[in-house]
Coordinates of C-alpha atoms in Angstrom, one line a residue:
M1 CA 55.3 -1.4 -41.4
F2 CA 54.5 -4.3 -39.3
S3 CA 57.5 -5.2 -38.0
M4 CA 57.0 -4.5 -34.6
P5 CA 54.2 -6.5 -33.2
W6 CA 52.3 -6.4 -29.9
D7 CA 52.6 -8.4 -27.1
L8 CA 50.2 -11.3 -26.7
L9 CA 48.2 -9.5 -24.1
P10 CA 47.6 -5.9 -25.3
S11 CA 46.5 -8.0 -28.3
L12 CA 44.0 -10.0 -26.7
V13 CA 42.7 -6.9 -25.0
T14 CA 42.5 -5.1 -28.5
L15 CA 40.4 -8.1 -29.9
A16 CA 38.1 -8.1 -26.8
A17 CA 37.4 -4.4 -26.8
M18 CA 37.0 -4.4 -30.9
S19 CA 34.6 -6.8 -30.2
G20 CA 32.6 -4.3 -28.3
V21 CA 32.7 -1.5 -30.5
I22 CA 31.7 -3.5 -33.6
V23 CA 28.7 -5.1 -31.7
L24 CA 27.6 -1.6 -31.0
A25 CA 28.0 -0.2 -33.8
G26 CA 26.3 -3.2 -35.6
V27 CA 22.9 -2.4 -33.8
R28 CA 22.2 1.2 -35.1
L29 CA 23.6 -0.4 -38.7
T30 CA 20.5 -2.5 -38.7
R31 CA 17.8 0.0 -38.3
V32 CA 19.4 3.2 -40.7
A33 CA 19.7 0.6 -43.4
D34 CA 16.7 -0.8 -42.9
T35 CA 15.1 2.7 -43.6
L36 CA 17.3 3.3 -46.2
S37 CA 16.4 0.2 -47.9
E38 CA 12.6 1.5 -47.8
R39 CA 13.2 5.0 -48.8
T40 CA 15.4 4.1 -52.1
G41 CA 13.4 1.3 -52.9
L42 CA 15.8 -1.3 -53.4
G43 CA 13.7 -3.6 -51.3
D44 CA 15.5 -5.9 -48.3
A45 CA 17.2 -8.4 -50.1
V46 CA 19.0 -6.1 -52.2
G47 CA 19.0 -3.5 -49.6
G48 CA 21.0 -6.0 -47.3
A49 CA 23.4 -6.8 -49.9
L50 CA 24.2 -3.7 -51.0
L51 CA 23.8 -1.5 -47.7
L52 CA 24.6 -3.6 -44.7
G53 CA 26.5 -5.8 -46.5
A54 CA 29.4 -3.5 -47.7
V55 CA 29.7 -1.3 -44.2
T56 CA 29.5 -4.6 -42.1
S57 CA 32.4 -6.0 -43.9
L58 CA 34.3 -3.0 -43.7
P59 CA 36.5 -4.4 -40.7
G60 CA 36.7 -7.4 -42.8
L61 CA 38.7 -5.6 -45.4
V62 CA 40.6 -3.3 -43.1
T63 CA 42.1 -6.6 -41.9
V64 CA 42.7 -8.2 -45.0
L65 CA 44.7 -5.4 -46.4
T66 CA 46.4 -5.4 -42.8
G67 CA 47.4 -9.2 -43.5
S68 CA 48.4 -8.9 -46.8
L69 CA 50.8 -5.6 -46.5
G70 CA 52.2 -7.6 -43.5
G71 CA 53.1 -10.2 -45.4
D72 CA 51.2 -13.1 -44.5
A73 CA 49.2 -14.7 -47.1
G74 CA 47.6 -17.6 -45.2
F75 CA 45.9 -14.9 -42.7
A76 CA 45.1 -12.5 -45.6
L77 CA 43.3 -15.1 -47.7
A78 CA 41.6 -16.6 -44.6
N79 CA 40.0 -13.7 -43.2
P80 CA 37.5 -13.0 -46.2
V81 CA 37.3 -16.7 -47.2
G82 CA 36.7 -17.0 -43.2
G83 CA 34.4 -14.5 -43.1
V84 CA 31.6 -16.5 -45.2
A85 CA 32.2 -19.3 -43.6
V86 CA 31.4 -17.7 -40.0
Q87 CA 29.1 -14.9 -41.4
T88 CA 27.3 -18.7 -43.1
V89 CA 27.4 -20.4 -39.5
W90 CA 25.4 -17.2 -37.7
L91 CA 22.1 -18.3 -39.7
A92 CA 22.5 -21.4 -37.8
I93 CA 22.2 -19.3 -34.6
A94 CA 19.6 -16.8 -36.1
D95 CA 17.5 -19.9 -36.7
L96 CA 17.7 -20.4 -32.7
V97 CA 16.0 -16.5 -32.3
Y98 CA 13.6 -17.5 -34.4
R99 CA 11.6 -20.7 -33.4
R100 CA 8.5 -20.7 -35.2
V101 CA 9.6 -21.9 -38.4
N102 CA 12.9 -22.4 -40.4
L103 CA 14.9 -19.0 -41.0
E104 CA 15.4 -20.0 -44.8
H105 CA 11.7 -20.9 -45.1
A106 CA 10.5 -17.4 -43.6
A107 CA 12.9 -15.4 -45.6
A108 CA 11.6 -16.8 -49.1
S109 CA 13.8 -14.7 -51.8
L110 CA 14.9 -15.4 -55.3
Q111 CA 17.6 -12.4 -54.8
N112 CA 19.2 -14.7 -51.8
V113 CA 19.2 -18.1 -53.7
L114 CA 20.9 -16.1 -56.5
Q115 CA 23.4 -14.1 -54.5
S116 CA 24.4 -17.6 -52.9
L117 CA 25.1 -19.2 -56.6
I118 CA 27.1 -15.7 -57.5
L119 CA 29.0 -16.8 -53.9
V120 CA 30.1 -20.2 -55.3
A121 CA 31.3 -18.8 -58.6
L122 CA 33.6 -16.3 -56.5
L123 CA 34.8 -19.2 -54.3
A124 CA 35.8 -21.0 -57.1
V125 CA 38.0 -18.3 -58.7
P126 CA 40.8 -19.0 -55.5
V127 CA 40.7 -22.8 -56.5
V128 CA 41.2 -22.2 -60.3
A129 CA 43.9 -19.3 -59.2
A130 CA 46.1 -21.5 -56.9
A131 CA 46.5 -24.4 -59.2
T132 CA 47.6 -22.2 -61.8
P133 CA 50.5 -19.9 -60.0
D134 CA 52.5 -18.7 -63.1
L135 CA 49.1 -17.0 -64.7
T136 CA 50.6 -13.5 -63.1
I137 CA 50.7 -10.1 -64.3
G138 CA 53.5 -9.0 -62.3
W139 CA 52.5 -10.2 -58.8
V140 CA 49.2 -10.3 -58.9
H141 CA 47.5 -13.4 -60.4
W142 CA 45.1 -12.6 -63.6
L143 CA 42.3 -14.3 -62.2
T144 CA 42.2 -11.6 -59.1
L145 CA 40.7 -9.2 -61.9
L146 CA 37.6 -11.6 -62.8
I147 CA 36.5 -11.1 -58.7
P148 CA 35.0 -7.4 -59.5
V149 CA 33.9 -8.6 -62.8
L150 CA 32.0 -11.2 -61.4
Y151 CA 30.6 -9.1 -58.0
G152 CA 29.7 -6.4 -60.7
Y153 CA 27.6 -8.5 -63.1
G154 CA 25.9 -10.2 -60.1
L155 CA 24.9 -7.2 -58.5
V156 CA 23.3 -6.2 -62.4
L157 CA 21.5 -10.0 -62.1
L158 CA 20.1 -8.9 -58.7
R159 CA 18.9 -6.0 -59.6
Q160 CA 17.1 -7.1 -62.8
M161 CA 15.6 -10.1 -60.6
H162 CA 14.2 -7.6 -58.0
K163 CA 12.7 -5.4 -60.9
A164 CA 11.1 -8.3 -63.1
P165 CA 11.8 -11.7 -61.3
M166 CA 10.8 -15.1 -63.8
W167 CA 10.3 -17.3 -60.5
Q168 CA 8.5 -16.8 -57.5
P169 CA 8.7 -18.8 -54.1
I170 CA 5.5 -20.2 -52.7
R171 CA 3.9 -18.1 -50.2
T172 CA 2.7 -19.6 -47.0
P173 CA 1.9 -18.6 -43.6
Q174 CA 5.2 -18.2 -42.3
T175 CA 6.6 -16.7 -45.0
E176 CA 8.0 -12.8 -44.6
D177 CA 6.6 -10.5 -46.9
D178 CA 9.3 -8.2 -48.3
D179 CA 8.0 -5.4 -48.9
E180 CA 5.6 -4.9 -45.7
G181 CA 8.2 -6.6 -43.0
S182 CA 7.3 -5.8 -39.9
G183 CA 5.2 -2.7 -40.4
D184 CA 8.2 -1.0 -39.3
D185 CA 8.9 1.3 -42.8
G186 CA 11.3 4.2 -43.2
A187 CA 8.9 6.7 -42.2
A188 CA 9.3 5.5 -38.3
D189 CA 12.6 7.5 -38.5
G190 CA 12.2 11.0 -38.3
R191 CA 15.6 11.9 -39.4
S192 CA 16.1 13.3 -43.0
T193 CA 17.5 10.8 -45.9
P194 CA 20.9 12.6 -46.3
R195 CA 21.3 12.4 -42.0
L196 CA 20.7 8.5 -42.2
W197 CA 23.5 8.6 -45.5
W198 CA 25.8 10.5 -43.2
S199 CA 24.8 8.3 -40.2
L200 CA 25.7 5.1 -42.4
A201 CA 29.2 6.6 -43.0
G202 CA 30.0 7.3 -40.2
L203 CA 29.8 3.9 -38.5
G204 CA 31.3 2.5 -41.4
V205 CA 34.2 4.7 -40.2
V206 CA 33.9 3.3 -36.8
V207 CA 34.3 -0.2 -37.8
G208 CA 36.9 0.8 -40.3
V209 CA 38.9 1.6 -37.5
A210 CA 38.2 -1.5 -35.4
G211 CA 39.0 -3.6 -38.5
W212 CA 42.4 -2.5 -38.5
L213 CA 43.3 -2.7 -35.0
V214 CA 41.6 -6.3 -35.1
G215 CA 44.0 -7.2 -37.8
R216 CA 47.2 -5.4 -36.3
A217 CA 46.3 -7.4 -33.2
G218 CA 45.7 -10.7 -35.3
L219 CA 48.8 -10.6 -36.8
S220 CA 50.5 -10.0 -33.4
V221 CA 48.9 -13.2 -32.2
V222 CA 50.4 -15.0 -35.1
E223 CA 53.9 -13.9 -34.2
A224 CA 53.6 -14.3 -30.4
T225 CA 51.8 -18.0 -30.4
G226 CA 53.5 -19.2 -33.5
L227 CA 49.9 -20.5 -34.6
D228 CA 49.5 -21.0 -38.5
G229 CA 48.3 -17.3 -39.8
G230 CA 45.4 -19.1 -42.0
V231 CA 43.6 -21.0 -38.9
V232 CA 44.1 -17.4 -37.0
G233 CA 42.3 -15.6 -39.9
F234 CA 39.7 -18.2 -40.5
T235 CA 38.6 -18.3 -36.8
L236 CA 39.7 -15.3 -34.1
T237 CA 40.0 -12.4 -36.6
T238 CA 36.9 -13.4 -38.9
G239 CA 34.8 -14.4 -35.8
I240 CA 35.5 -10.7 -34.7
S241 CA 35.3 -8.5 -37.6
S242 CA 32.1 -10.8 -38.7
L243 CA 30.5 -9.7 -35.4
P244 CA 28.3 -6.8 -37.3
E245 CA 26.6 -9.7 -39.6
L246 CA 25.8 -11.2 -36.0
V247 CA 24.6 -8.3 -34.5
V248 CA 22.6 -7.3 -37.8
L249 CA 21.2 -10.4 -38.4
V250 CA 19.7 -11.4 -34.7
T251 CA 18.1 -7.5 -35.0
A252 CA 16.9 -7.8 -38.2
V253 CA 15.0 -11.4 -37.2
R254 CA 13.6 -9.6 -33.8
M255 CA 12.2 -7.3 -36.2
G256 CA 10.8 -9.5 -38.2
Q257 CA 13.0 -8.0 -41.1
F258 CA 14.1 -12.0 -42.4
T259 CA 14.9 -11.2 -45.7
L260 CA 17.1 -7.9 -44.6
G261 CA 18.9 -10.4 -42.2
I262 CA 19.7 -13.0 -44.7
G263 CA 20.1 -11.0 -47.3
N264 CA 23.1 -8.9 -45.4
I265 CA 24.5 -12.2 -44.4
I266 CA 24.3 -13.7 -48.1
G267 CA 25.3 -9.8 -49.5
G268 CA 28.2 -9.8 -47.0
N269 CA 29.5 -13.1 -48.1
V270 CA 29.7 -11.7 -51.6
Y271 CA 31.4 -8.9 -50.9
D272 CA 34.0 -10.9 -48.6
M273 CA 35.1 -12.8 -52.0
L274 CA 35.4 -9.3 -53.4
M275 CA 38.1 -8.6 -50.6
V276 CA 40.0 -11.3 -52.1
S277 CA 41.0 -9.2 -55.2
V278 CA 42.4 -6.9 -52.7
A279 CA 44.0 -9.6 -50.9
D280 CA 46.3 -10.4 -53.7
A281 CA 46.7 -6.8 -55.4
A282 CA 47.9 -5.8 -51.6
Y283 CA 50.6 -8.9 -51.1
L284 CA 53.3 -7.7 -53.0
P285 CA 55.6 -10.8 -52.4
G286 CA 53.7 -12.5 -55.3
S287 CA 50.4 -14.4 -55.7
V288 CA 48.4 -14.8 -52.3
Y289 CA 46.4 -18.0 -53.7
T290 CA 49.6 -19.5 -53.9
D291 CA 51.8 -18.8 -51.0
A292 CA 48.5 -19.1 -48.8
G293 CA 49.6 -22.9 -49.6
S294 CA 47.2 -26.0 -48.7
T295 CA 45.4 -24.5 -45.9
G296 CA 44.3 -22.1 -47.9
L297 CA 42.6 -24.7 -50.3
V298 CA 40.8 -26.3 -47.5
L299 CA 39.2 -23.5 -46.3
V300 CA 38.0 -22.5 -49.3
G301 CA 37.1 -26.0 -50.1
G302 CA 35.0 -25.8 -46.7
T303 CA 33.5 -23.1 -47.3
L304 CA 32.2 -23.5 -50.6
L305 CA 30.4 -27.1 -49.1
M306 CA 29.0 -24.8 -46.6
T307 CA 27.3 -21.6 -49.1
A308 CA 26.2 -24.9 -51.4
T309 CA 24.1 -26.3 -48.3
L310 CA 22.8 -22.7 -47.6
A311 CA 22.1 -22.2 -51.1
A312 CA 19.9 -26.1 -50.9
G313 CA 18.7 -24.7 -47.7
L314 CA 16.9 -21.6 -49.4
V315 CA 15.6 -23.7 -52.2
V316 CA 14.2 -26.6 -49.9
R317 CA 12.6 -24.2 -47.2
D318 CA 12.3 -27.0 -44.6
R319 CA 9.4 -25.4 -42.5
R320 CA 11.2 -27.1 -39.4
G321 CA 12.7 -24.7 -36.9
I322 CA 15.9 -25.9 -37.4
G323 CA 16.5 -27.5 -40.7
F324 CA 18.9 -29.6 -42.4
E325 CA 21.3 -26.5 -43.6
G326 CA 21.3 -25.6 -39.6
V327 CA 22.7 -28.6 -38.7
A328 CA 25.0 -29.4 -41.7
I329 CA 26.6 -25.9 -41.9
P330 CA 28.2 -25.4 -38.5
A331 CA 29.6 -29.4 -38.5
I332 CA 31.2 -28.3 -41.9
Y333 CA 32.7 -25.2 -40.5
V334 CA 33.9 -27.2 -37.3
G335 CA 35.6 -30.0 -40.0
T336 CA 37.0 -27.2 -41.9
V337 CA 39.1 -26.0 -39.1
A338 CA 39.7 -29.3 -38.0
L339 CA 41.4 -30.4 -41.3
A340 CA 42.9 -26.9 -41.6
V341 CA 44.9 -27.3 -38.3
W342 CA 45.6 -31.3 -39.1
G343 CA 46.9 -30.3 -42.3

């Protein structure tokens, strides 16, 4: 299916063009999802996870499928894991946009803290699976079946917490009100709710097609340059397919919808881990965790550390414009890539 790779130049041109398409779609996604979150009563944190998190992750999902069906285990696993890593780095960029206070302080949300903990649990699954290569059902590792179960149960817990929270963050003058936001609510959009859902679906199709082209071009770059598929997936293609999250985050912050923006990032990260099960199921030669090799373990381990740092930042809620997590997360990302290349 993917035996005829493209030349390097057309691949790079395709990656650049799809970057523009994904960015433009991401801007429109933010406003549509924000309005739907208000009208459905989901709230910004849960709405960011379910609506934005799922739709903006579509390019990554299609890229993962392209890598798995193309037989590159390292590329297939590195894309969802790299999506978690790159999108977490986006938060440091958003902190630069919102300079009044630390973004994790302003977006005080227990749902985002819980999602970070769910993400840590999901990231532990590939580590255990890589160490137990014989526990397979056909070519699929049985722990892969645990990923959608953890994801679904996590959504149940998020919904329960939204309805009846047992803890509340301390409100400060810099804390965003999840219910009030910036005053730009769903009523400001004159389109009907069904039309908004159709807009969301249409934008999803656009970013999905873009994701297939990104994955196809990424595999061609691996073929043309001889670079490790895991490193290319963790950096180049993941950076492009994760652009909707960056656009949505920056746009949400500029709109004053901080909880929606961070909920989109963390919700997208949790959704990306659901893609790991897709990667294993679509990788027919065997277990994607084992065939990804030691590079895959390095990438997962570094991403685990980044997620734990983010969770700590959400709990500590440093008031400074750039807290400790804003410095540590990009540093961990660079160190993880360096270790993967060196290894």
